[in-house]
PDB file of C-alpha atoms in Angstrom:
ATOM      1  CA  ASN N 267      33.010-202.380  92.688  1.00 69.00           C
ATOM      2  CA  ALA N 268      32.741-201.202  96.289  1.00 76.00           C
ATOM      3  CA  GLY N 269      35.944-199.163  95.944  1.00 92.00           C
ATOM      4  CA  VAL N 270      37.784-198.565  99.207  1.00 95.00           C
ATOM      5  CA  THR N 271      35.902-199.623 102.326  1.00 96.00           C
ATOM      6  CA  GLN N 272      36.763-198.901 105.947  1.00 97.00           C
ATOM      7  CA  THR N 273      35.391-200.261 109.185  1.00 96.00           C
ATOM      8  CA  PRO N 274      34.355-199.140 111.692  1.00 96.00           C
ATOM      9  CA  LYS N 275      33.042-195.662 110.882  1.00 96.00           C
ATOM     10  CA  PHE N 276      33.279-194.531 114.485  1.00 96.00           C
ATOM     11  CA  GLN N 277      35.234-195.865 117.447  1.00 96.00           C
ATOM     12  CA  VAL N 278      35.837-194.771 121.022  1.00 97.00           C
ATOM     13  CA  LEU N 279      38.761-196.256 122.920  1.00 96.00           C
ATOM     14  CA  LYS N 280      40.228-195.835 126.357  1.00 97.00           C
ATOM     15  CA  THR N 281      43.888-194.967 126.742  1.00 97.00           C
ATOM     16  CA  GLY N 282      46.010-198.089 126.491  1.00 97.00           C
ATOM     17  CA  GLN N 283      43.530-200.169 124.530  1.00 97.00           C
ATOM     18  CA  SER N 284      44.503-201.683 121.221  1.00 95.00           C
ATOM     19  CA  MET N 285      42.433-202.045 118.102  1.00 95.00           C
ATOM     20  CA  THR N 286      42.590-202.602 114.364  1.00 97.00           C
ATOM     21  CA  LEU N 287      41.106-200.353 111.720  1.00 98.00           C
ATOM     22  CA  GLN N 288      40.128-202.339 108.667  1.00 98.00           C
ATOM     23  CA  CYS N 289      40.638-201.270 105.069  1.00 98.00           C
ATOM     24  CA  ALA N 290      39.820-203.215 101.924  1.00 97.00           C
ATOM     25  CA  GLN N 291      39.740-202.462  98.215  1.00 96.00           C
ATOM     26  CA  ASP N 292      38.350-204.519  95.363  1.00 94.00           C
ATOM     27  CA  MET N 293      40.060-202.723  92.476  1.00 92.00           C
ATOM     28  CA  ASN N 294      43.236-204.839  92.434  1.00 91.00           C
ATOM     29  CA  HIS N 295      45.277-201.778  93.356  1.00 92.00           C
ATOM     30  CA  GLU N 296      48.935-202.258  94.163  1.00 91.00           C
ATOM     31  CA  TYR N 297      49.394-199.266  96.412  1.00 91.00           C
ATOM     32  CA  MET N 298      47.560-198.748  99.692  1.00 94.00           C
ATOM     33  CA  SER N 299      48.098-196.180 102.391  1.00 94.00           C
ATOM     34  CA  TRP N 300      46.833-194.854 105.706  1.00 97.00           C
ATOM     35  CA  TYR N 301      46.499-191.178 106.609  1.00 97.00           C
ATOM     36  CA  ARG N 302      45.329-189.301 109.614  1.00 97.00           C
ATOM     37  CA  GLN N 303      43.536-185.974 109.437  1.00 96.00           C
ATOM     38  CA  ASP N 304      43.618-183.601 112.382  1.00 93.00           C
ATOM     39  CA  PRO N 305      41.680-180.312 112.665  1.00 82.00           C
ATOM     40  CA  GLY N 306      43.302-177.496 110.698  1.00 76.00           C
ATOM     41  CA  MET N 307      45.812-179.810 109.128  1.00 79.00           C
ATOM     42  CA  GLY N 308      45.986-181.686 105.920  1.00 86.00           C
ATOM     43  CA  LEU N 309      46.313-185.432 105.738  1.00 94.00           C
ATOM     44  CA  ARG N 310      49.522-186.964 107.023  1.00 94.00           C
ATOM     45  CA  LEU N 311      50.812-190.304 105.802  1.00 93.00           C
ATOM     46  CA  ILE N 312      51.158-192.983 108.495  1.00 96.00           C
ATOM     47  CA  HIS N 313      52.170-196.112 106.584  1.00 95.00           C
ATOM     48  CA  TYR N 314      51.963-197.329 103.037  1.00 93.00           C
ATOM     49  CA  SER N 315      52.352-200.511 101.013  1.00 93.00           C
ATOM     50  CA  VAL N 316      53.480-200.896  97.416  1.00 90.00           C
ATOM     51  CA  GLY N 317      52.240-204.476  97.201  1.00 91.00           C
ATOM     52  CA  ALA N 318      51.411-207.601  99.180  1.00 93.00           C
ATOM     53  CA  GLY N 319      54.119-208.353 101.722  1.00 94.00           C
ATOM     54  CA  ILE N 320      55.715-204.905 101.486  1.00 93.00           C
ATOM     55  CA  THR N 321      55.095-202.014 103.881  1.00 95.00           C
ATOM     56  CA  ASP N 322      56.945-198.841 104.754  1.00 92.00           C
ATOM     57  CA  GLN N 323      56.681-195.890 107.101  1.00 93.00           C
ATOM     58  CA  GLY N 324      55.261-192.535 106.203  1.00 90.00           C
ATOM     59  CA  GLU N 325      55.491-189.191 107.937  1.00 89.00           C
ATOM     60  CA  VAL N 326      53.899-190.144 111.291  1.00 94.00           C
ATOM     61  CA  PRO N 327      54.301-193.915 111.887  1.00 96.00           C
ATOM     62  CA  ASN N 328      54.859-194.032 115.639  1.00 96.00           C
ATOM     63  CA  GLY N 329      52.215-195.952 117.585  1.00 96.00           C
ATOM     64  CA  TYR N 330      50.872-197.753 114.513  1.00 97.00           C
ATOM     65  CA  ASN N 331      51.574-201.071 112.817  1.00 97.00           C
ATOM     66  CA  VAL N 332      50.471-202.366 109.445  1.00 97.00           C
ATOM     67  CA  SER N 333      50.666-205.561 107.429  1.00 96.00           C
ATOM     68  CA  ARG N 334      49.730-206.464 103.866  1.00 97.00           C
ATOM     69  CA  SER N 335      49.145-210.175 103.568  1.00 96.00           C
ATOM     70  CA  THR N 336      46.820-209.817 100.570  1.00 96.00           C
ATOM     71  CA  THR N 337      46.417-207.288  97.772  1.00 95.00           C
ATOM     72  CA  GLU N 338      42.930-206.417  99.002  1.00 96.00           C
ATOM     73  CA  ASP N 339      43.451-205.739 102.716  1.00 97.00           C
ATOM     74  CA  PHE N 340      45.583-203.259 104.621  1.00 98.00           C
ATOM     75  CA  PRO N 341      44.708-203.138 108.342  1.00 98.00           C
ATOM     76  CA  LEU N 342      46.070-200.461 110.670  1.00 98.00           C
ATOM     77  CA  ARG N 343      46.776-201.486 114.255  1.00 98.00           C
ATOM     78  CA  LEU N 344      46.939-199.147 117.207  1.00 96.00           C
ATOM     79  CA  LEU N 345      49.128-200.894 119.748  1.00 91.00           C
ATOM     80  CA  SER N 346      48.326-198.838 122.847  1.00 96.00           C
ATOM     81  CA  ALA N 347      45.928-196.006 122.122  1.00 96.00           C
ATOM     82  CA  ALA N 348      46.765-192.508 123.331  1.00 97.00           C
ATOM     83  CA  PRO N 349      44.632-189.329 123.298  1.00 96.00           C
ATOM     84  CA  SER N 350      47.045-187.886 120.697  1.00 96.00           C
ATOM     85  CA  GLN N 351      45.758-190.534 118.291  1.00 97.00           C
ATOM     86  CA  THR N 352      42.278-189.042 118.317  1.00 97.00           C
ATOM     87  CA  SER N 353      41.772-188.261 114.665  1.00 97.00           C
ATOM     88  CA  VAL N 354      39.993-189.185 111.472  1.00 97.00           C
ATOM     89  CA  TYR N 355      41.752-192.001 109.650  1.00 98.00           C
ATOM     90  CA  PHE N 356      41.591-192.449 105.905  1.00 97.00           C
ATOM     91  CA  CYS N 357      42.682-195.422 103.879  1.00 97.00           C
ATOM     92  CA  ALA N 358      43.521-194.936 100.214  1.00 95.00           C
ATOM     93  CA  SER N 359      44.592-197.012  97.260  1.00 93.00           C
ATOM     94  CA  SER N 360      45.978-196.448  93.792  1.00 90.00           C
ATOM     95  CA  LEU N 361      46.446-198.671  90.790  1.00 86.00           C
ATOM     96  CA  THR N 362      50.207-198.467  90.555  1.00 76.00           C
ATOM     97  CA  SER N 363      52.992-198.051  93.016  1.00 65.00           C
ATOM     98  CA  GLY N 364      55.280-196.026  90.834  1.00 65.00           C
ATOM     99  CA  ARG N 365      57.230-193.072  92.047  1.00 65.00           C
ATOM    100  CA  PRO N 366      55.543-190.639  92.213  1.00 66.00           C
ATOM    101  CA  THR N 367      52.390-192.179  93.581  1.00 69.00           C
ATOM    102  CA  ASP N 368      49.514-192.451  91.161  1.00 76.00           C
ATOM    103  CA  THR N 369      46.086-190.980  91.844  1.00 82.00           C
ATOM    104  CA  GLN N 370      44.808-192.222  95.190  1.00 85.00           C
ATOM    105  CA  TYR N 371      41.185-193.002  95.932  1.00 90.00           C
ATOM    106  CA  PHE N 372      40.046-192.673  99.504  1.00 94.00           C
ATOM    107  CA  GLY N 373      37.761-194.629 101.785  1.00 96.00           C
ATOM    108  CA  PRO N 374      35.022-192.888 103.794  1.00 95.00           C
ATOM    109  CA  GLY N 375      37.157-192.539 106.917  1.00 96.00           C
ATOM    110  CA  THR N 376      37.093-193.773 110.516  1.00 97.00           C
ATOM    111  CA  ARG N 377      36.558-191.250 113.295  1.00 96.00           C
ATOM    112  CA  LEU N 378      38.536-192.402 116.331  1.00 97.00           C
ATOM    113  CA  THR N 379      38.319-190.892 119.796  1.00 97.00           C
ATOM    114  CA  VAL N 380      40.715-191.930 122.548  1.00 97.00           C
ATOM    115  CA  LEU N 381      39.655-190.985 126.060  1.00 96.00           C
TER     116      LEU N 381
ATOM    117  CA  ALA K 563      61.886-182.144 101.625  1.00 76.00           C
ATOM    118  CA  GLN K 564      58.509-181.858 100.004  1.00 87.00           C
ATOM    119  CA  LYS K 565      56.041-179.269 101.191  1.00 93.00           C
ATOM    120  CA  VAL K 566      52.689-177.903 100.102  1.00 96.00           C
ATOM    121  CA  THR K 567      51.433-174.529 101.288  1.00 96.00           C
ATOM    122  CA  GLN K 568      47.856-173.360 101.049  1.00 97.00           C
ATOM    123  CA  ALA K 569      48.068-169.906 102.533  1.00 95.00           C
ATOM    124  CA  GLN K 570      44.326-169.251 102.425  1.00 97.00           C
ATOM    125  CA  THR K 571      42.788-170.905 105.453  1.00 95.00           C
ATOM    126  CA  GLU K 572      39.218-169.807 104.720  1.00 97.00           C
ATOM    127  CA  ILE K 573      37.533-168.043 101.843  1.00 97.00           C
ATOM    128  CA  SER K 574      33.953-166.831 101.730  1.00 98.00           C
ATOM    129  CA  VAL K 575      32.252-165.728  98.524  1.00 97.00           C
ATOM    130  CA  VAL K 576      28.759-165.058  97.319  1.00 97.00           C
ATOM    131  CA  GLU K 577      27.220-167.398  94.791  1.00 97.00           C
ATOM    132  CA  LYS K 578      28.221-166.731  91.168  1.00 97.00           C
ATOM    133  CA  GLU K 579      31.503-165.092  92.145  1.00 97.00           C
ATOM    134  CA  ASP K 580      34.725-166.530  90.779  1.00 97.00           C
ATOM    135  CA  VAL K 581      37.228-167.757  93.351  1.00 98.00           C
ATOM    136  CA  THR K 582      40.855-168.885  93.133  1.00 98.00           C
ATOM    137  CA  LEU K 583      42.457-171.224  95.632  1.00 98.00           C
ATOM    138  CA  ASP K 584      46.220-170.927  95.846  1.00 98.00           C
ATOM    139  CA  CYS K 585      48.712-173.761  96.149  1.00 98.00           C
ATOM    140  CA  VAL K 586      52.481-173.383  96.341  1.00 98.00           C
ATOM    141  CA  TYR K 587      54.752-176.400  96.537  1.00 97.00           C
ATOM    142  CA  GLU K 588      58.375-177.229  97.240  1.00 96.00           C
ATOM    143  CA  THR K 589      60.217-180.238  95.889  1.00 94.00           C
ATOM    144  CA  ARG K 590      63.650-181.174  94.601  1.00 93.00           C
ATOM    145  CA  ASP K 591      62.228-183.880  92.379  1.00 91.00           C
ATOM    146  CA  THR K 592      62.091-183.318  88.646  1.00 90.00           C
ATOM    147  CA  THR K 593      59.237-185.787  88.266  1.00 90.00           C
ATOM    148  CA  TYR K 594      56.225-185.308  90.458  1.00 91.00           C
ATOM    149  CA  TYR K 595      52.450-185.157  90.467  1.00 91.00           C
ATOM    150  CA  LEU K 596      50.219-182.441  91.815  1.00 93.00           C
ATOM    151  CA  PHE K 597      46.661-183.103  92.922  1.00 93.00           C
ATOM    152  CA  TRP K 598      43.549-181.330  94.090  1.00 96.00           C
ATOM    153  CA  TYR K 599      41.002-183.056  96.308  1.00 95.00           C
ATOM    154  CA  LYS K 600      37.649-181.813  97.564  1.00 96.00           C
ATOM    155  CA  GLN K 601      36.289-182.686 101.000  1.00 96.00           C
ATOM    156  CA  PRO K 602      32.606-181.732 101.287  1.00 95.00           C
ATOM    157  CA  PRO K 603      30.871-181.465 104.679  1.00 93.00           C
ATOM    158  CA  SER K 604      30.043-185.171 104.485  1.00 92.00           C
ATOM    159  CA  GLY K 605      33.757-185.865 104.981  1.00 91.00           C
ATOM    160  CA  GLU K 606      34.804-188.005 102.049  1.00 92.00           C
ATOM    161  CA  LEU K 607      37.737-187.045  99.845  1.00 93.00           C
ATOM    162  CA  VAL K 608      36.939-186.576  96.196  1.00 93.00           C
ATOM    163  CA  PHE K 609      39.684-186.583  93.579  1.00 91.00           C
ATOM    164  CA  LEU K 610      39.502-183.588  91.227  1.00 93.00           C
ATOM    165  CA  ILE K 611      42.656-183.498  89.135  1.00 90.00           C
ATOM    166  CA  ARG K 612      46.186-184.826  88.723  1.00 89.00           C
ATOM    167  CA  ARG K 613      48.899-182.920  86.897  1.00 90.00           C
ATOM    168  CA  ASN K 614      52.275-184.335  85.797  1.00 88.00           C
ATOM    169  CA  SER K 615      55.295-182.093  86.365  1.00 91.00           C
ATOM    170  CA  PHE K 616      56.147-182.233  82.664  1.00 89.00           C
ATOM    171  CA  ASP K 617      52.768-180.996  81.553  1.00 84.00           C
ATOM    172  CA  GLU K 618      52.259-177.300  82.232  1.00 84.00           C
ATOM    173  CA  GLN K 619      49.204-176.992  80.058  1.00 82.00           C
ATOM    174  CA  ASN K 620      46.322-175.454  81.931  1.00 84.00           C
ATOM    175  CA  GLU K 621      43.171-177.509  82.215  1.00 84.00           C
ATOM    176  CA  ILE K 622      39.514-176.632  82.261  1.00 86.00           C
ATOM    177  CA  SER K 623      36.710-178.918  83.333  1.00 87.00           C
ATOM    178  CA  GLY K 624      33.345-177.225  83.346  1.00 92.00           C
ATOM    179  CA  ARG K 625      33.451-174.469  85.949  1.00 95.00           C
ATOM    180  CA  TYR K 626      36.811-175.685  87.272  1.00 95.00           C
ATOM    181  CA  SER K 627      40.195-174.664  85.902  1.00 94.00           C
ATOM    182  CA  TRP K 628      43.756-175.197  87.017  1.00 94.00           C
ATOM    183  CA  ASN K 629      46.819-173.041  86.397  1.00 95.00           C
ATOM    184  CA  PHE K 630      50.129-174.880  86.766  1.00 95.00           C
ATOM    185  CA  GLN K 631      53.258-172.700  86.729  1.00 94.00           C
ATOM    186  CA  LYS K 632      56.592-174.399  87.421  1.00 93.00           C
ATOM    187  CA  SER K 633      58.402-171.042  87.413  1.00 93.00           C
ATOM    188  CA  THR K 634      56.551-170.025  90.564  1.00 95.00           C
ATOM    189  CA  SER K 635      55.953-173.570  91.898  1.00 96.00           C
ATOM    190  CA  SER K 636      52.239-172.958  91.966  1.00 97.00           C
ATOM    191  CA  PHE K 637      49.177-174.995  91.048  1.00 96.00           C
ATOM    192  CA  ASN K 638      46.170-172.752  91.549  1.00 97.00           C
ATOM    193  CA  PHE K 639      42.548-173.792  91.273  1.00 97.00           C
ATOM    194  CA  THR K 640      39.786-171.493  90.044  1.00 97.00           C
ATOM    195  CA  ILE K 641      36.059-172.038  90.334  1.00 97.00           C
ATOM    196  CA  THR K 642      34.042-169.898  87.960  1.00 97.00           C
ATOM    197  CA  ALA K 643      30.507-168.839  88.872  1.00 97.00           C
ATOM    198  CA  SER K 644      30.662-170.539  92.254  1.00 97.00           C
ATOM    199  CA  GLN K 645      27.681-172.430  93.626  1.00 97.00           C
ATOM    200  CA  VAL K 646      26.605-173.320  97.146  1.00 97.00           C
ATOM    201  CA  VAL K 647      27.466-176.961  96.409  1.00 96.00           C
ATOM    202  CA  ASP K 648      31.098-175.924  95.952  1.00 97.00           C
ATOM    203  CA  SER K 649      31.320-175.277  99.696  1.00 97.00           C
ATOM    204  CA  ALA K 650      33.973-177.662 100.975  1.00 97.00           C
ATOM    205  CA  VAL K 651      37.555-177.929 102.104  1.00 97.00           C
ATOM    206  CA  TYR K 652      39.943-178.176  99.184  1.00 97.00           C
ATOM    207  CA  PHE K 653      43.325-179.843  99.495  1.00 97.00           C
ATOM    208  CA  CYS K 654      46.318-179.522  97.240  1.00 97.00           C
ATOM    209  CA  ALA K 655      48.809-182.417  97.363  1.00 94.00           C
ATOM    210  CA  LEU K 656      52.214-183.314  95.951  1.00 93.00           C
ATOM    211  CA  SER K 657      53.669-186.744  95.222  1.00 89.00           C
ATOM    212  CA  GLY K 658      57.349-187.147  94.463  1.00 85.00           C
ATOM    213  CA  HIS K 659      60.043-189.782  94.289  1.00 76.00           C
ATOM    214  CA  ASN K 660      59.467-191.644  97.521  1.00 72.00           C
ATOM    215  CA  ASN K 661      55.805-192.711  97.354  1.00 74.00           C
ATOM    216  CA  ASP K 662      55.142-190.037  99.947  1.00 79.00           C
ATOM    217  CA  MET K 663      52.172-187.819  99.219  1.00 86.00           C
ATOM    218  CA  ARG K 664      52.181-184.502 101.069  1.00 91.00           C
ATOM    219  CA  PHE K 665      49.013-182.524 101.560  1.00 94.00           C
ATOM    220  CA  GLY K 666      48.525-178.850 102.217  1.00 95.00           C
ATOM    221  CA  ALA K 667      46.523-177.793 105.258  1.00 95.00           C
ATOM    222  CA  GLY K 668      43.481-177.130 103.093  1.00 96.00           C
ATOM    223  CA  THR K 669      41.338-174.119 102.228  1.00 97.00           C
ATOM    224  CA  ARG K 670      37.783-173.997 103.518  1.00 97.00           C
ATOM    225  CA  LEU K 671      35.551-172.439 100.876  1.00 98.00           C
ATOM    226  CA  THR K 672      32.115-171.167 101.848  1.00 98.00           C
ATOM    227  CA  VAL K 673      29.776-170.103  99.087  1.00 97.00           C
ATOM    228  CA  LYS K 674      26.828-168.098 100.357  1.00 97.00           C
ATOM    229  CA  PRO K 675      23.538-167.910  98.464  1.00 95.00           C
TER     230      PRO K 675
END
């Protein structure tokens, strides 16, 4: 198993550009999520999905869209990039989508810079 | 609202010292999970432990041990005989009723040889 994979590893955007961060997992996990990590702060939840076709907002959803058309993939779209979105983005997945969330396993991260 | 506080921003110790990382949490949920993750300089997040809110038994795994106390809403992490390879940022996290996992700000541990 590859686990949780993310592409790209690094990305530089100009303000106003759009892009999609890719996330995939091959563990048949129900739950997938996106976090951002800013210096001196912990991870903050952007969006999450409890299964294919179902998504919901986390703590900091503004400026981001997600979709979950398959169990394996959970892309994160930046609609119009802003410098405030400069961050490291982590995708995570867990086997179950119970409440509370089961143990999450993280991808390697995408370092995004918006100029 | 759920909240996790890691009051220690940075800790520096000399190799072989014991070190305890503090974690205090707030939640109104009766069922929740607590987690510790390690983020080494390479940047990935490594899962260390999960603890169910109904299980207050302390756990030991090699040089690592965890002390869960519901009475003080704390879930502290101790590394015994620290090593240089333990240098990392450690995050405590809480997951409650709404699929929302909240992380603390992290504690940066530096172990000097």
